[in-house]
Amino acid sequence: MAIKDLPLAAKTAVDGFMAGMHASRVKGAGLEFSQYRSYQPGDDLRWLDWKMYARSDRYYIRESEMETSIDISFLVDASNSMLHTEDGISKINYARYLAASLAYLAHLQGDAAGLAVLHHGSLFNMTARREAQHMARLYYQLEKIQPGGTFTEPAHYRDLFSGPHNRQLLVFITDYYEQSGEITALLQTLSALGHEILVFHLLGEKERGGDFRGYDAVEDLETGQRLELTGIADTDYPSKLEQYNNHLRTQLLQKRIYYRQLLLQAPLDTALRDFLNQRNKIKK
């Protein structure tokens, strides 16, 4: 978070993560390869292994397990509740850095990366592309996000549904604050269209633990409603929140939607690993 240049921060996070993977099962350009095979006319000469040629006097191709690339769209919830901040880290900034790092990792794998920002009741949408110039535009759009308002109105969902009809990996980054099940309904519709969906639910440690020391009341960032905290310690808030999140996880898994809770105070390694696992599912 100390690196203010978003592309550099993404590269730093991913390079550190990849350096820590001793035996990555995700193969591709610049990563480990699965096997050699004999050169065939038309093969990309970049993957010729000259050391094997020197030893055997034959041409061999470093064959990658990553035979196909996929389209990946990052859906960022930027409604006003994402301004919640703990230890100097806001949910929207965590989401910004997370989306940038995942997009950079997707680009390394040869995938097309797209972006949708859901805020102010509307939707900003960038179609997934593979070009380096497109990645620069994606980083720029992440940097300029101005969170506010409520979650996207259903009337704007058509922009998500009208994209490429091939199966995609959709990575949804959200605090999962919903008034009447609107986020769950959107995810279930996207899942019904055949997309693989990975949900990262952002929470702060204090938010999860019900640590409201020093406060007399809390305010809903989207509705402005205030809640007095008198007697909050007697409500078993952490247990009820955990029950709610467990119910949410079960509900999504029943729809084949992968759910992961992330703390603002946690590094990105878990999210990067989950992302690679889900990417492999759709690739196969």
PDB file of N, CA, C and O in Angstrom, residues 153-206:
ATOM      1  N   GLU A 153     -27.987  -0.214 -10.113  1.00  0.00           N
ATOM      2  CA  GLU A 153     -29.392  -0.552 -10.314  1.00  0.00           C
ATOM      3  C   GLU A 153     -29.521  -1.674 -11.343  1.00  0.00           C
ATOM      4  O   GLU A 153     -28.746  -1.745 -12.303  1.00  0.00           O
ATOM      5  N   PRO A 154     -30.510  -2.574 -11.162  1.00  0.00           N
ATOM      6  CA  PRO A 154     -30.680  -3.707 -12.081  1.00  0.00           C
ATOM      7  C   PRO A 154     -30.796  -3.310 -13.551  1.00  0.00           C
ATOM      8  O   PRO A 154     -30.413  -4.081 -14.439  1.00  0.00           O
ATOM      9  N   ALA A 155     -31.302  -2.111 -13.828  1.00  0.00           N
ATOM     10  CA  ALA A 155     -31.473  -1.676 -15.221  1.00  0.00           C
ATOM     11  C   ALA A 155     -30.138  -1.631 -15.964  1.00  0.00           C
ATOM     12  O   ALA A 155     -30.111  -1.735 -17.201  1.00  0.00           O
ATOM     13  N   HIS A 156     -29.024  -1.499 -15.231  1.00  0.00           N
ATOM     14  CA  HIS A 156     -27.713  -1.404 -15.867  1.00  0.00           C
ATOM     15  C   HIS A 156     -27.026  -2.771 -16.001  1.00  0.00           C
ATOM     16  O   HIS A 156     -25.947  -2.842 -16.602  1.00  0.00           O
ATOM     17  N   TYR A 157     -27.611  -3.816 -15.460  1.00  0.00           N
ATOM     18  CA  TYR A 157     -26.974  -5.123 -15.505  1.00  0.00           C
ATOM     19  C   TYR A 157     -26.806  -5.622 -16.936  1.00  0.00           C
ATOM     20  O   TYR A 157     -25.944  -6.455 -17.216  1.00  0.00           O
ATOM     21  N   ARG A 158     -27.647  -5.136 -17.854  1.00  0.00           N
ATOM     22  CA  ARG A 158     -27.610  -5.639 -19.228  1.00  0.00           C
ATOM     23  C   ARG A 158     -26.221  -5.457 -19.846  1.00  0.00           C
ATOM     24  O   ARG A 158     -25.830  -6.221 -20.736  1.00  0.00           O
ATOM     25  N   ASP A 159     -25.468  -4.444 -19.382  1.00  0.00           N
ATOM     26  CA  ASP A 159     -24.124  -4.237 -19.911  1.00  0.00           C
ATOM     27  C   ASP A 159     -23.188  -5.376 -19.524  1.00  0.00           C
ATOM     28  O   ASP A 159     -22.220  -5.660 -20.231  1.00  0.00           O
ATOM     29  N   LEU A 160     -23.467  -6.022 -18.394  1.00  0.00           N
ATOM     30  CA  LEU A 160     -22.685  -7.191 -18.006  1.00  0.00           C
ATOM     31  C   LEU A 160     -23.134  -8.420 -18.776  1.00  0.00           C
ATOM     32  O   LEU A 160     -22.335  -9.292 -19.120  1.00  0.00           O
ATOM     33  N   PHE A 161     -24.435  -8.514 -19.044  1.00  0.00           N
ATOM     34  CA  PHE A 161     -24.983  -9.693 -19.714  1.00  0.00           C
ATOM     35  C   PHE A 161     -24.752  -9.664 -21.219  1.00  0.00           C
ATOM     36  O   PHE A 161     -24.821 -10.699 -21.878  1.00  0.00           O
ATOM     37  N   SER A 162     -24.501  -8.477 -21.796  1.00  0.00           N
ATOM     38  CA  SER A 162     -24.420  -8.354 -23.246  1.00  0.00           C
ATOM     39  C   SER A 162     -23.002  -8.494 -23.770  1.00  0.00           C
ATOM     40  O   SER A 162     -22.751  -8.258 -24.949  1.00  0.00           O
ATOM     41  N   GLY A 163     -22.049  -8.834 -22.897  1.00  0.00           N
ATOM     42  CA  GLY A 163     -20.663  -8.988 -23.317  1.00  0.00           C
ATOM     43  C   GLY A 163     -20.463 -10.293 -24.066  1.00  0.00           C
ATOM     44  O   GLY A 163     -21.401 -10.896 -24.586  1.00  0.00           O
ATOM     45  N   PRO A 164     -19.193 -10.760 -24.145  1.00  0.00           N
ATOM     46  CA  PRO A 164     -18.907 -12.020 -24.841  1.00  0.00           C
ATOM     47  C   PRO A 164     -19.707 -13.172 -24.243  1.00  0.00           C
ATOM     48  O   PRO A 164     -19.870 -13.264 -23.035  1.00  0.00           O
ATOM     49  N   HIS A 165     -20.213 -14.029 -25.124  1.00  0.00           N
ATOM     50  CA  HIS A 165     -21.063 -15.124 -24.664  1.00  0.00           C
ATOM     51  C   HIS A 165     -20.260 -16.362 -24.272  1.00  0.00           C
ATOM     52  O   HIS A 165     -20.825 -17.336 -23.793  1.00  0.00           O
ATOM     53  N   ASN A 166     -18.927 -16.324 -24.502  1.00  0.00           N
ATOM     54  CA  ASN A 166     -18.122 -17.450 -24.050  1.00  0.00           C
ATOM     55  C   ASN A 166     -17.971 -17.401 -22.537  1.00  0.00           C
ATOM     56  O   ASN A 166     -18.116 -16.352 -21.898  1.00  0.00           O
ATOM     57  N   ARG A 167     -17.673 -18.545 -21.971  1.00  0.00           N
ATOM     58  CA  ARG A 167     -17.545 -18.635 -20.528  1.00  0.00           C
ATOM     59  C   ARG A 167     -16.370 -17.804 -20.036  1.00  0.00           C
ATOM     60  O   ARG A 167     -15.278 -17.861 -20.593  1.00  0.00           O
ATOM     61  N   GLN A 168     -16.583 -17.023 -18.998  1.00  0.00           N
ATOM     62  CA  GLN A 168     -15.547 -16.167 -18.439  1.00  0.00           C
ATOM     63  C   GLN A 168     -15.334 -16.488 -16.967  1.00  0.00           C
ATOM     64  O   GLN A 168     -16.169 -17.118 -16.328  1.00  0.00           O
ATOM     65  N   LEU A 169     -14.214 -16.006 -16.452  1.00  0.00           N
ATOM     66  CA  LEU A 169     -13.993 -15.982 -15.012  1.00  0.00           C
ATOM     67  C   LEU A 169     -14.303 -14.570 -14.547  1.00  0.00           C
ATOM     68  O   LEU A 169     -13.703 -13.593 -15.019  1.00  0.00           O
ATOM     69  N   LEU A 170     -15.274 -14.443 -13.648  1.00  0.00           N
ATOM     70  CA  LEU A 170     -15.663 -13.150 -13.100  1.00  0.00           C
ATOM     71  C   LEU A 170     -15.180 -13.064 -11.660  1.00  0.00           C
ATOM     72  O   LEU A 170     -15.533 -13.903 -10.832  1.00  0.00           O
ATOM     73  N   VAL A 171     -14.358 -12.062 -11.378  1.00  0.00           N
ATOM     74  CA  VAL A 171     -13.818 -11.860 -10.034  1.00  0.00           C
ATOM     75  C   VAL A 171     -14.527 -10.649  -9.439  1.00  0.00           C
ATOM     76  O   VAL A 171     -14.327  -9.519  -9.895  1.00  0.00           O
ATOM     77  N   PHE A 172     -15.358 -10.894  -8.425  1.00  0.00           N
ATOM     78  CA  PHE A 172     -16.175  -9.828  -7.841  1.00  0.00           C
ATOM     79  C   PHE A 172     -15.597  -9.435  -6.492  1.00  0.00           C
ATOM     80  O   PHE A 172     -15.495 -10.261  -5.584  1.00  0.00           O
ATOM     81  N   ILE A 173     -15.193  -8.165  -6.355  1.00  0.00           N
ATOM     82  CA  ILE A 173     -14.580  -7.651  -5.135  1.00  0.00           C
ATOM     83  C   ILE A 173     -15.574  -6.695  -4.478  1.00  0.00           C
ATOM     84  O   ILE A 173     -15.937  -5.676  -5.068  1.00  0.00           O
ATOM     85  N   THR A 174     -15.998  -7.012  -3.256  1.00  0.00           N
ATOM     86  CA  THR A 174     -17.105  -6.291  -2.645  1.00  0.00           C
ATOM     87  C   THR A 174     -17.052  -6.385  -1.124  1.00  0.00           C
ATOM     88  O   THR A 174     -16.418  -7.291  -0.574  1.00  0.00           O
ATOM     89  N   ASP A 175     -17.726  -5.457  -0.458  1.00  0.00           N
ATOM     90  CA  ASP A 175     -17.930  -5.601   0.986  1.00  0.00           C
ATOM     91  C   ASP A 175     -19.239  -6.334   1.270  1.00  0.00           C
ATOM     92  O   ASP A 175     -19.600  -6.534   2.424  1.00  0.00           O
ATOM     93  N   TYR A 176     -19.932  -6.708   0.224  1.00  0.00           N
ATOM     94  CA  TYR A 176     -21.189  -7.466   0.262  1.00  0.00           C
ATOM     95  C   TYR A 176     -22.260  -6.775   1.105  1.00  0.00           C
ATOM     96  O   TYR A 176     -23.074  -7.416   1.766  1.00  0.00           O
ATOM     97  N   TYR A 177     -22.277  -5.455   1.034  1.00  0.00           N
ATOM     98  CA  TYR A 177     -23.342  -4.722   1.707  1.00  0.00           C
ATOM     99  C   TYR A 177     -24.507  -4.599   0.732  1.00  0.00           C
ATOM    100  O   TYR A 177     -24.394  -3.932  -0.297  1.00  0.00           O
ATOM    101  N   GLU A 178     -25.610  -5.243   1.052  1.00  0.00           N
ATOM    102  CA  GLU A 178     -26.785  -5.202   0.180  1.00  0.00           C
ATOM    103  C   GLU A 178     -28.029  -4.911   1.002  1.00  0.00           C
ATOM    104  O   GLU A 178     -28.141  -5.319   2.155  1.00  0.00           O
ATOM    105  N   GLN A 179     -28.974  -4.202   0.385  1.00  0.00           N
ATOM    106  CA  GLN A 179     -30.199  -3.814   1.066  1.00  0.00           C
ATOM    107  C   GLN A 179     -31.269  -4.896   0.962  1.00  0.00           C
ATOM    108  O   GLN A 179     -31.990  -5.179   1.923  1.00  0.00           O
ATOM    109  N   SER A 180     -31.399  -5.498  -0.212  1.00  0.00           N
ATOM    110  CA  SER A 180     -32.479  -6.470  -0.428  1.00  0.00           C
ATOM    111  C   SER A 180     -32.039  -7.625  -1.319  1.00  0.00           C
ATOM    112  O   SER A 180     -32.770  -8.047  -2.219  1.00  0.00           O
ATOM    113  N   GLY A 181     -30.813  -8.118  -1.097  1.00  0.00           N
ATOM    114  CA  GLY A 181     -30.328  -9.271  -1.838  1.00  0.00           C
ATOM    115  C   GLY A 181     -29.911  -8.976  -3.262  1.00  0.00           C
ATOM    116  O   GLY A 181     -29.767  -9.903  -4.075  1.00  0.00           O
ATOM    117  N   GLU A 182     -29.653  -7.696  -3.596  1.00  0.00           N
ATOM    118  CA  GLU A 182     -29.358  -7.338  -4.987  1.00  0.00           C
ATOM    119  C   GLU A 182     -28.031  -7.896  -5.479  1.00  0.00           C
ATOM    120  O   GLU A 182     -27.902  -8.298  -6.647  1.00  0.00           O
ATOM    121  N   ILE A 183     -27.022  -7.972  -4.596  1.00  0.00           N
ATOM    122  CA  ILE A 183     -25.727  -8.508  -5.014  1.00  0.00           C
ATOM    123  C   ILE A 183     -25.836 -10.011  -5.263  1.00  0.00           C
ATOM    124  O   ILE A 183     -25.359 -10.533  -6.279  1.00  0.00           O
ATOM    125  N   THR A 184     -26.485 -10.713  -4.343  1.00  0.00           N
ATOM    126  CA  THR A 184     -26.666 -12.156  -4.502  1.00  0.00           C
ATOM    127  C   THR A 184     -27.454 -12.470  -5.763  1.00  0.00           C
ATOM    128  O   THR A 184     -27.116 -13.406  -6.507  1.00  0.00           O
ATOM    129  N   ALA A 185     -28.499 -11.698  -6.041  1.00  0.00           N
ATOM    130  CA  ALA A 185     -29.306 -11.927  -7.242  1.00  0.00           C
ATOM    131  C   ALA A 185     -28.482 -11.753  -8.509  1.00  0.00           C
ATOM    132  O   ALA A 185     -28.592 -12.540  -9.466  1.00  0.00           O
ATOM    133  N   LEU A 186     -27.629 -10.715  -8.540  1.00  0.00           N
ATOM    134  CA  LEU A 186     -26.774 -10.490  -9.707  1.00  0.00           C
ATOM    135  C   LEU A 186     -25.806 -11.650  -9.904  1.00  0.00           C
ATOM    136  O   LEU A 186     -25.639 -12.161 -11.017  1.00  0.00           O
ATOM    137  N   LEU A 187     -25.171 -12.092  -8.813  1.00  0.00           N
ATOM    138  CA  LEU A 187     -24.210 -13.187  -8.910  1.00  0.00           C
ATOM    139  C   LEU A 187     -24.874 -14.478  -9.374  1.00  0.00           C
ATOM    140  O   LEU A 187     -24.324 -15.232 -10.191  1.00  0.00           O
ATOM    141  N   GLN A 188     -26.052 -14.746  -8.882  1.00  0.00           N
ATOM    142  CA  GLN A 188     -26.754 -15.965  -9.278  1.00  0.00           C
ATOM    143  C   GLN A 188     -27.125 -15.924 -10.754  1.00  0.00           C
ATOM    144  O   GLN A 188     -27.066 -16.951 -11.445  1.00  0.00           O
ATOM    145  N   THR A 189     -27.499 -14.754 -11.257  1.00  0.00           N
ATOM    146  CA  THR A 189     -27.819 -14.627 -12.682  1.00  0.00           C
ATOM    147  C   THR A 189     -26.578 -14.839 -13.531  1.00  0.00           C
ATOM    148  O   THR A 189     -26.623 -15.542 -14.553  1.00  0.00           O
ATOM    149  N   LEU A 190     -25.458 -14.255 -13.132  1.00  0.00           N
ATOM    150  CA  LEU A 190     -24.214 -14.433 -13.875  1.00  0.00           C
ATOM    151  C   LEU A 190     -23.765 -15.886 -13.849  1.00  0.00           C
ATOM    152  O   LEU A 190     -23.268 -16.421 -14.847  1.00  0.00           O
ATOM    153  N   SER A 191     -23.946 -16.554 -12.713  1.00  0.00           N
ATOM    154  CA  SER A 191     -23.592 -17.967 -12.611  1.00  0.00           C
ATOM    155  C   SER A 191     -24.471 -18.818 -13.522  1.00  0.00           C
ATOM    156  O   SER A 191     -23.999 -19.772 -14.162  1.00  0.00           O
ATOM    157  N   ALA A 192     -25.762 -18.471 -13.603  1.00  0.00           N
ATOM    158  CA  ALA A 192     -26.690 -19.221 -14.453  1.00  0.00           C
ATOM    159  C   ALA A 192     -26.313 -19.109 -15.929  1.00  0.00           C
ATOM    160  O   ALA A 192     -26.662 -19.986 -16.729  1.00  0.00           O
ATOM    161  N   LEU A 193     -25.583 -18.047 -16.293  1.00  0.00           N
ATOM    162  CA  LEU A 193     -25.134 -17.880 -17.679  1.00  0.00           C
ATOM    163  C   LEU A 193     -23.901 -18.736 -17.977  1.00  0.00           C
ATOM    164  O   LEU A 193     -23.407 -18.733 -19.101  1.00  0.00           O
ATOM    165  N   GLY A 194     -23.399 -19.442 -16.972  1.00  0.00           N
ATOM    166  CA  GLY A 194     -22.297 -20.374 -17.188  1.00  0.00           C
ATOM    167  C   GLY A 194     -20.931 -19.841 -16.831  1.00  0.00           C
ATOM    168  O   GLY A 194     -19.924 -20.513 -17.065  1.00  0.00           O
ATOM    169  N   HIS A 195     -20.860 -18.658 -16.237  1.00  0.00           N
ATOM    170  CA  HIS A 195     -19.564 -18.089 -15.882  1.00  0.00           C
ATOM    171  C   HIS A 195     -19.038 -18.684 -14.571  1.00  0.00           C
ATOM    172  O   HIS A 195     -19.809 -19.055 -13.698  1.00  0.00           O
ATOM    173  N   GLU A 196     -17.723 -18.762 -14.471  1.00  0.00           N
ATOM    174  CA  GLU A 196     -17.073 -19.132 -13.216  1.00  0.00           C
ATOM    175  C   GLU A 196     -16.936 -17.846 -12.398  1.00  0.00           C
ATOM    176  O   GLU A 196     -16.460 -16.823 -12.911  1.00  0.00           O
ATOM    177  N   ILE A 197     -17.359 -17.869 -11.136  1.00  0.00           N
ATOM    178  CA  ILE A 197     -17.378 -16.641 -10.335  1.00  0.00           C
ATOM    179  C   ILE A 197     -16.592 -16.846  -9.048  1.00  0.00           C
ATOM    180  O   ILE A 197     -16.760 -17.841  -8.344  1.00  0.00           O
ATOM    181  N   LEU A 198     -15.747 -15.871  -8.762  1.00  0.00           N
ATOM    182  CA  LEU A 198     -14.945 -15.854  -7.540  1.00  0.00           C
ATOM    183  C   LEU A 198     -15.274 -14.563  -6.797  1.00  0.00           C
ATOM    184  O   LEU A 198     -15.089 -13.466  -7.329  1.00  0.00           O
ATOM    185  N   VAL A 199     -15.789 -14.678  -5.578  1.00  0.00           N
ATOM    186  CA  VAL A 199     -16.184 -13.520  -4.781  1.00  0.00           C
ATOM    187  C   VAL A 199     -15.178 -13.301  -3.663  1.00  0.00           C
ATOM    188  O   VAL A 199     -14.909 -14.217  -2.874  1.00  0.00           O
ATOM    189  N   PHE A 200     -14.619 -12.097  -3.605  1.00  0.00           N
ATOM    190  CA  PHE A 200     -13.772 -11.700  -2.489  1.00  0.00           C
ATOM    191  C   PHE A 200     -14.562 -10.718  -1.630  1.00  0.00           C
ATOM    192  O   PHE A 200     -14.866  -9.601  -2.074  1.00  0.00           O
ATOM    193  N   HIS A 201     -14.884 -11.148  -0.408  1.00  0.00           N
ATOM    194  CA  HIS A 201     -15.685 -10.355   0.523  1.00  0.00           C
ATOM    195  C   HIS A 201     -14.733  -9.641   1.470  1.00  0.00           C
ATOM    196  O   HIS A 201     -14.052 -10.280   2.280  1.00  0.00           O
ATOM    197  N   LEU A 202     -14.660  -8.310   1.385  1.00  0.00           N
ATOM    198  CA  LEU A 202     -13.721  -7.530   2.180  1.00  0.00           C
ATOM    199  C   LEU A 202     -14.324  -7.137   3.525  1.00  0.00           C
ATOM    200  O   LEU A 202     -15.437  -6.614   3.598  1.00  0.00           O
ATOM    201  N   LEU A 203     -13.552  -7.386   4.584  1.00  0.00           N
ATOM    202  CA  LEU A 203     -13.946  -7.018   5.945  1.00  0.00           C
ATOM    203  C   LEU A 203     -12.730  -6.480   6.681  1.00  0.00           C
ATOM    204  O   LEU A 203     -11.587  -6.865   6.390  1.00  0.00           O
ATOM    205  N   GLY A 204     -12.973  -5.593   7.636  1.00  0.00           N
ATOM    206  CA  GLY A 204     -11.913  -5.164   8.523  1.00  0.00           C
ATOM    207  C   GLY A 204     -11.909  -6.018   9.781  1.00  0.00           C
ATOM    208  O   GLY A 204     -12.931  -6.585  10.163  1.00  0.00           O
ATOM    209  N   GLU A 205     -10.753  -6.106  10.430  1.00  0.00           N
ATOM    210  CA  GLU A 205     -10.665  -6.904  11.656  1.00  0.00           C
ATOM    211  C   GLU A 205     -11.600  -6.356  12.736  1.00  0.00           C
ATOM    212  O   GLU A 205     -12.286  -7.120  13.424  1.00  0.00           O
ATOM    213  N   LYS A 206     -11.638  -5.041  12.887  1.00  0.00           N
ATOM    214  CA  LYS A 206     -12.511  -4.436  13.897  1.00  0.00           C
ATOM    215  C   LYS A 206     -13.975  -4.628  13.528  1.00  0.00           C
ATOM    216  O   LYS A 206     -14.822  -4.862  14.399  1.00  0.00           O
TER     217      LYS A 206
END
